[in-house]
Amino acid sequence: MIEVALFGAGRIGKIHAANLAAQAGVQFKYVVDVNAAAASALAALHGGVAASVETALADPAIKAVVIASSTDTHADLIQRAAAAGKAIFCEKPVDLTLERARDCAAAVAKAGVLCMIGFQRRYDPTFSAVKQRILQGEIGTPEMLVVTSRDPGPPPVSYIKVSGGIFKDMLIHDFDIFRWILDDEAVSVHATGSCLVDPAIAEAGDLDSTAVTIRTAKGRLCQINTTRRAAYGYDQRFEVLGSAGMLQAGNHKPTEVVAYSAHNVSADKPEDFFLERYRVAYANEMSHFFDALTKGTPLRTTVQDGLKALELAEAATLSWREQRIVHL
Amino acid sequence: MIEVALFGAGRIGKIHAANLAAQAGVQFKYVVDVNAAAASALAALHGGVAASVETALADPAIKAVVIASSTDTHADLIQRAAAAGKAIFCEKPVDLTLERARDCAAAVAKAGVLCMIGFQRRYDPTFSAVKQRILQGEIGTPEMLVVTSRDPGPPPVSYIKVSGGIFKDMLIHDFDIFRWILDDEAVSVHATGSCLVDPAIAEAGDLDSTAVTIRTAKGRLCQINTTRRAAYGYDQRFEVLGSAGMLQAGNHKPTEVVAYSAHNVSADKPEDFFLERYRVAYANEMSHFFDALTKGTPLRTTVQDGLKALELAEAATLSWREQRIVHL
Amino acid sequence: MIEVALFGAGRIGKIHAANLAAQAGVQFKYVVDVNAAAASALAALHGGVAASVETALADPAIKAVVIASSTDTHADLIQRAAAAGKAIFCEKPVDLTLERARDCAAAVAKAGVLCMIGFQRRYDPTFSAVKQRILQGEIGTPEMLVVTSRDPGPPPVSYIKVSGGIFKDMLIHDFDIFRWILDDEAVSVHATGSCLVDPAIAEAGDLDSTAVTIRTAKGRLCQINTTRRAAYGYDQRFEVLGSAGMLQAGNHKPTEVVAYSAHNVSADKPEDFFLERYRVAYANEMSHFFDALTKGTPLRTTVQDGLKALELAEAATLSWREQRIVHL
Amino acid sequence: MIEVALFGAGRIGKIHAANLAAQAGVQFKYVVDVNAAAASALAALHGGVAASVETALADPAIKAVVIASSTDTHADLIQRAAAAGKAIFCEKPVDLTLERARDCAAAVAKAGVLCMIGFQRRYDPTFSAVKQRILQGEIGTPEMLVVTSRDPGPPPVSYIKVSGGIFKDMLIHDFDIFRWILDDEAVSVHATGSCLVDPAIAEAGDLDSTAVTIRTAKGRLCQINTTRRAAYGYDQRFEVLGSAGMLQAGNHKPTEVVAYSAHNVSADKPEDFFLERYRVAYANEMSHFFDALTKGTPLRTTVQDGLKALELAEAATLSWREQRIVHL
């Protein structure tokens, strides 16, 4: 039985708590949160107890930690957990600065512990099926990737101000998808964007609509379009063109009802937002983490993947700010 | 905490066991099965113990039983559980004979216990969304229902011989869908069919392909087509035409991948079989049962629904055997 | 150059006139209609002249006639045109009575002329692709056919009174699809129906909603559902299950626009009605007729097909009226 | 009756000839082509005669010309036809150089003649329905456009060498779609690309795969992805995100057959190539031209649109060659 401590009792912490509780061979032990009441409530729900960071990391029975606290705590907790010899699952991003993220990677390497980054999209049934089918050669050599990644609505401007900007906060997932699907690294990035949704986002120094183009070492091309506000909901699609065909990853829907009216033929909108859309992905990634821990299966998303996505986010930010192509 | 006994540790028993274990406020206590090893293994997996029918029913702490044993045990267990004052969840069918099924309904009525029949399709997200939208008036008055219900492959002939025939074994679900969706009762049934899949099924006195037409008191029409073998998998669809529009309930798919090849544009086949297709439905129906028990919400599928579907199965069998329209 | 006379300058006559005018090697010469102004106008539009039946049939240059006049004139025109040695294209039905239809078949056989019946659905791109793919073995042996055939709205009751009833007027097309797709003949027919759309249709002794089941000599099954009023438009679909797969023929749409709104994801309704839905089919069938005439390619829809569909319509009418299964 | 001369008897000339012949109120008179046999054959097919440029332009009865000859002849013919006072329909592009294209625009303005450029996509039923629905406000304010434009296979390298490059030859259509759909002008263009299909295309100094991003005066964003070789055929889609929703323009298919096999559920590939995909668009644009001529309806695609698309093609070429963002 692997005993586990969870850092963070917020929205995503609750998802991980439920998935930890459902994990065979895993004992959900501690919940750590600055909000003590939230920690206690979440712990009680799944048979654990609230605890401090120190207690959790000092307990030798704790073999693994799941970091789902606020972004500014990630680097510190990764470094301390690595020093304590714990296996680490950490939500994206590793940190908002490349420097601290690199420190984390170094700490993990030095400690020789597992460190998985929560790019949950790689564990989504649809997205991972596309990846498998590419690997099986179904579309020949991948050549071009088009990513559509749109949120149903913007977060509060107060959040946007501490988010690191849209490229680090939102597109970091898309940058990871790019690297994973094309199995290649960027050599140049062009990013542009606008504030079309809310002028307050512009005032906060950020964008709400972006268009990014990446070129890889092998000449492959990737285009990413994002918005903070799609009136029709959460839109998470990509398509990859290969020399022998094309694969599209479409949205998931709540039901398979089709309605014929006097006006049109309609189906459900996509699943509401990431908690619904990636419900299965979150469960799969947690199983993947423990499989890596107990069976030695290789991690699909490492701290290096976290660094690489962050580098792309930095490059995109620079490209947008300086209105130029950034070469990596 | 409601303590529960489960009868049956087979394929469907395992599904119910997992859903019982995940139910808040429910204590999964006993597993009863003629196969003692299976009972013990399933009990161990979810924190219960194996027991006899007598022990389970004699334990006053047991407030509810879930009957998922073989069909020929249903009626006896319903009657004994009712006599013991337990709330009852029983897999379809109540029994293969109308007489015994009516005895069960009488026993349940006399004991005044809850008795829910496991017509899980009514709890499927797609099917229940169609029902809700009809109730909201989206398609006006329902007029016609077309049900397509096809298994991926036939069961062993040994099973078919004790199944009660295709109308009681397979179409009983479709008869229930008919009553639920059209919210009306049959006045006449016409059934015909063939053995196109396996001559051994004909030798066993049964059909593998059927076409049924039902007319209701209000003049509404229903057509059901079934086969024991759809080469492309498990096909579970229906469409209901109303005076103001039409609603279709489509198949569920494992992923939302679309592939473009030199030959065609393709998507996933439907979910493999009932355990996959109705995974959410099975979870929903168990929650529904305990909501009825603890909150008094009305049961969506009662023992009377079990009787009515069985009556239609009997009528269809008669129509086929005697090659005539059967009036109810 | 083949010179042609067209009988009937109404809605369907106009379609045929345009297709005749566009036919290479065909000279559109006469239009015959009881409404002289309509005949003249249609003739002028495509470079012909109005004429009487006698003139048209007496002109030895006329090698072919297209009969698109009212149903009660079909049999007489077929017999006269056959006697005059003309190749005949005639709209369905041959006649409303089997007796006269058989007389027509005899007249055609005696004269040794070509006689094609306008079951245009067999020439629809989607429907004919399904037929081709069945012939190529894609779904193995056909076993079951489900036909959905729904009009957007009922014709005037005055028309219904002289239509021969819904089975001869509307389902005759579906009976022809049944024979063509399953490549088999009926041994029994069960038909039922209701008046759910308009009580005046019931008063006229007809139905507006029907459910028909046909069983073939080889044990294949067919179910047809129809209505005179689908609130969402003209619905023309069928699906054929075979031992190795299934083929569906879906509706055609005006455009391929998909709209994502705050409510749903929607596409176009099907093409409005038969003139739009079967526009290409009407052109194809006319080319087919002249190919048969000039190149000797076999007719896909003969006067015998007209008889067979009529026999099924008669059987269905009898089944409904006498509430019994009719054996053929 | 408007008499018309057609320049060019090649692939696209044949399409226009058939559409001219089918145009009410239009007399198809002359066909001009350097290949005299081709000109005569096409003229004969539709009741015209072969002629020289001089004859055609000198005939005062000729009110309109349709220019479908090779690209290098467009500018000369436009200028001469304008000088002769003819209404002009010209295939894209006006010319491969901006300078000569501007001369043409000036000549047209001076002569005061109609000049329509054959951006046929604006007349496609699906694309024009999207435009109409945007104008009706269905998706609020357009914000982002994603265009997917892929050919089934590359033309011969000999053609590529004289094509003006992929941006002028292929993307010019997409640049026109961008301006039309977003109803805005570009302020900056970023283009990149690769040779992934055929190294001979790189040797000819061109690309076969491109990724273009355009930003407009209003801050709207457009991304275009193209390839000369999509293994699955001709792919012509776009989607436009607005503040209140999204509209997608999808591919057209030959039939609406859906096949269920043991492997997947499949539909037809898109229509083969532009002659099939835009068959209706070509007919519609010719009607539009004559409506403008006879009824004074405003032209949807003018010589100015031809200039603007060419300017974007020049800017994209520059962006790619100099690896920088080009500001307009």
PDB file of C-alpha atoms in Angstrom, chain D residues 35 48 54 108 136 158 162 166 191 217 264 284 288 300 311:
ATOM      1  CA  ASN D  35      -5.545  25.465 -79.845  1.00  0.00           C
ATOM      2  CA  GLY D  48     -20.957  28.590 -80.984  1.00  0.00           C
ATOM      3  CA  GLU D  54      -9.761  40.280 -82.798  1.00  0.00           C
ATOM      4  CA  VAL D 108     -11.551  48.798 -66.205  1.00  0.00           C
ATOM      5  CA  GLN D 136     -27.577  38.170 -40.169  1.00  0.00           C
ATOM      6  CA  SER D 158       6.595  22.518 -64.851  1.00  0.00           C
ATOM      7  CA  VAL D 162       5.216  29.393 -63.919  1.00  0.00           C
ATOM      8  CA  ILE D 166       1.991  28.705 -53.888  1.00  0.00           C
ATOM      9  CA  ALA D 191       3.921  33.216 -43.562  1.00  0.00           C
ATOM     10  CA  ALA D 217      -7.051  46.532 -38.537  1.00  0.00           C
ATOM     11  CA  ASN D 264     -15.258   1.500 -37.969  1.00  0.00           C
ATOM     12  CA  ASN D 284     -23.764  30.342 -59.500  1.00  0.00           C
ATOM     13  CA  HIS D 288     -24.269  36.283 -60.749  1.00  0.00           C
ATOM     14  CA  ARG D 300     -19.587  40.238 -55.262  1.00  0.00           C
ATOM     15  CA  GLU D 311      -1.296  42.080 -52.408  1.00  0.00           C
TER      16      GLU D 311
END
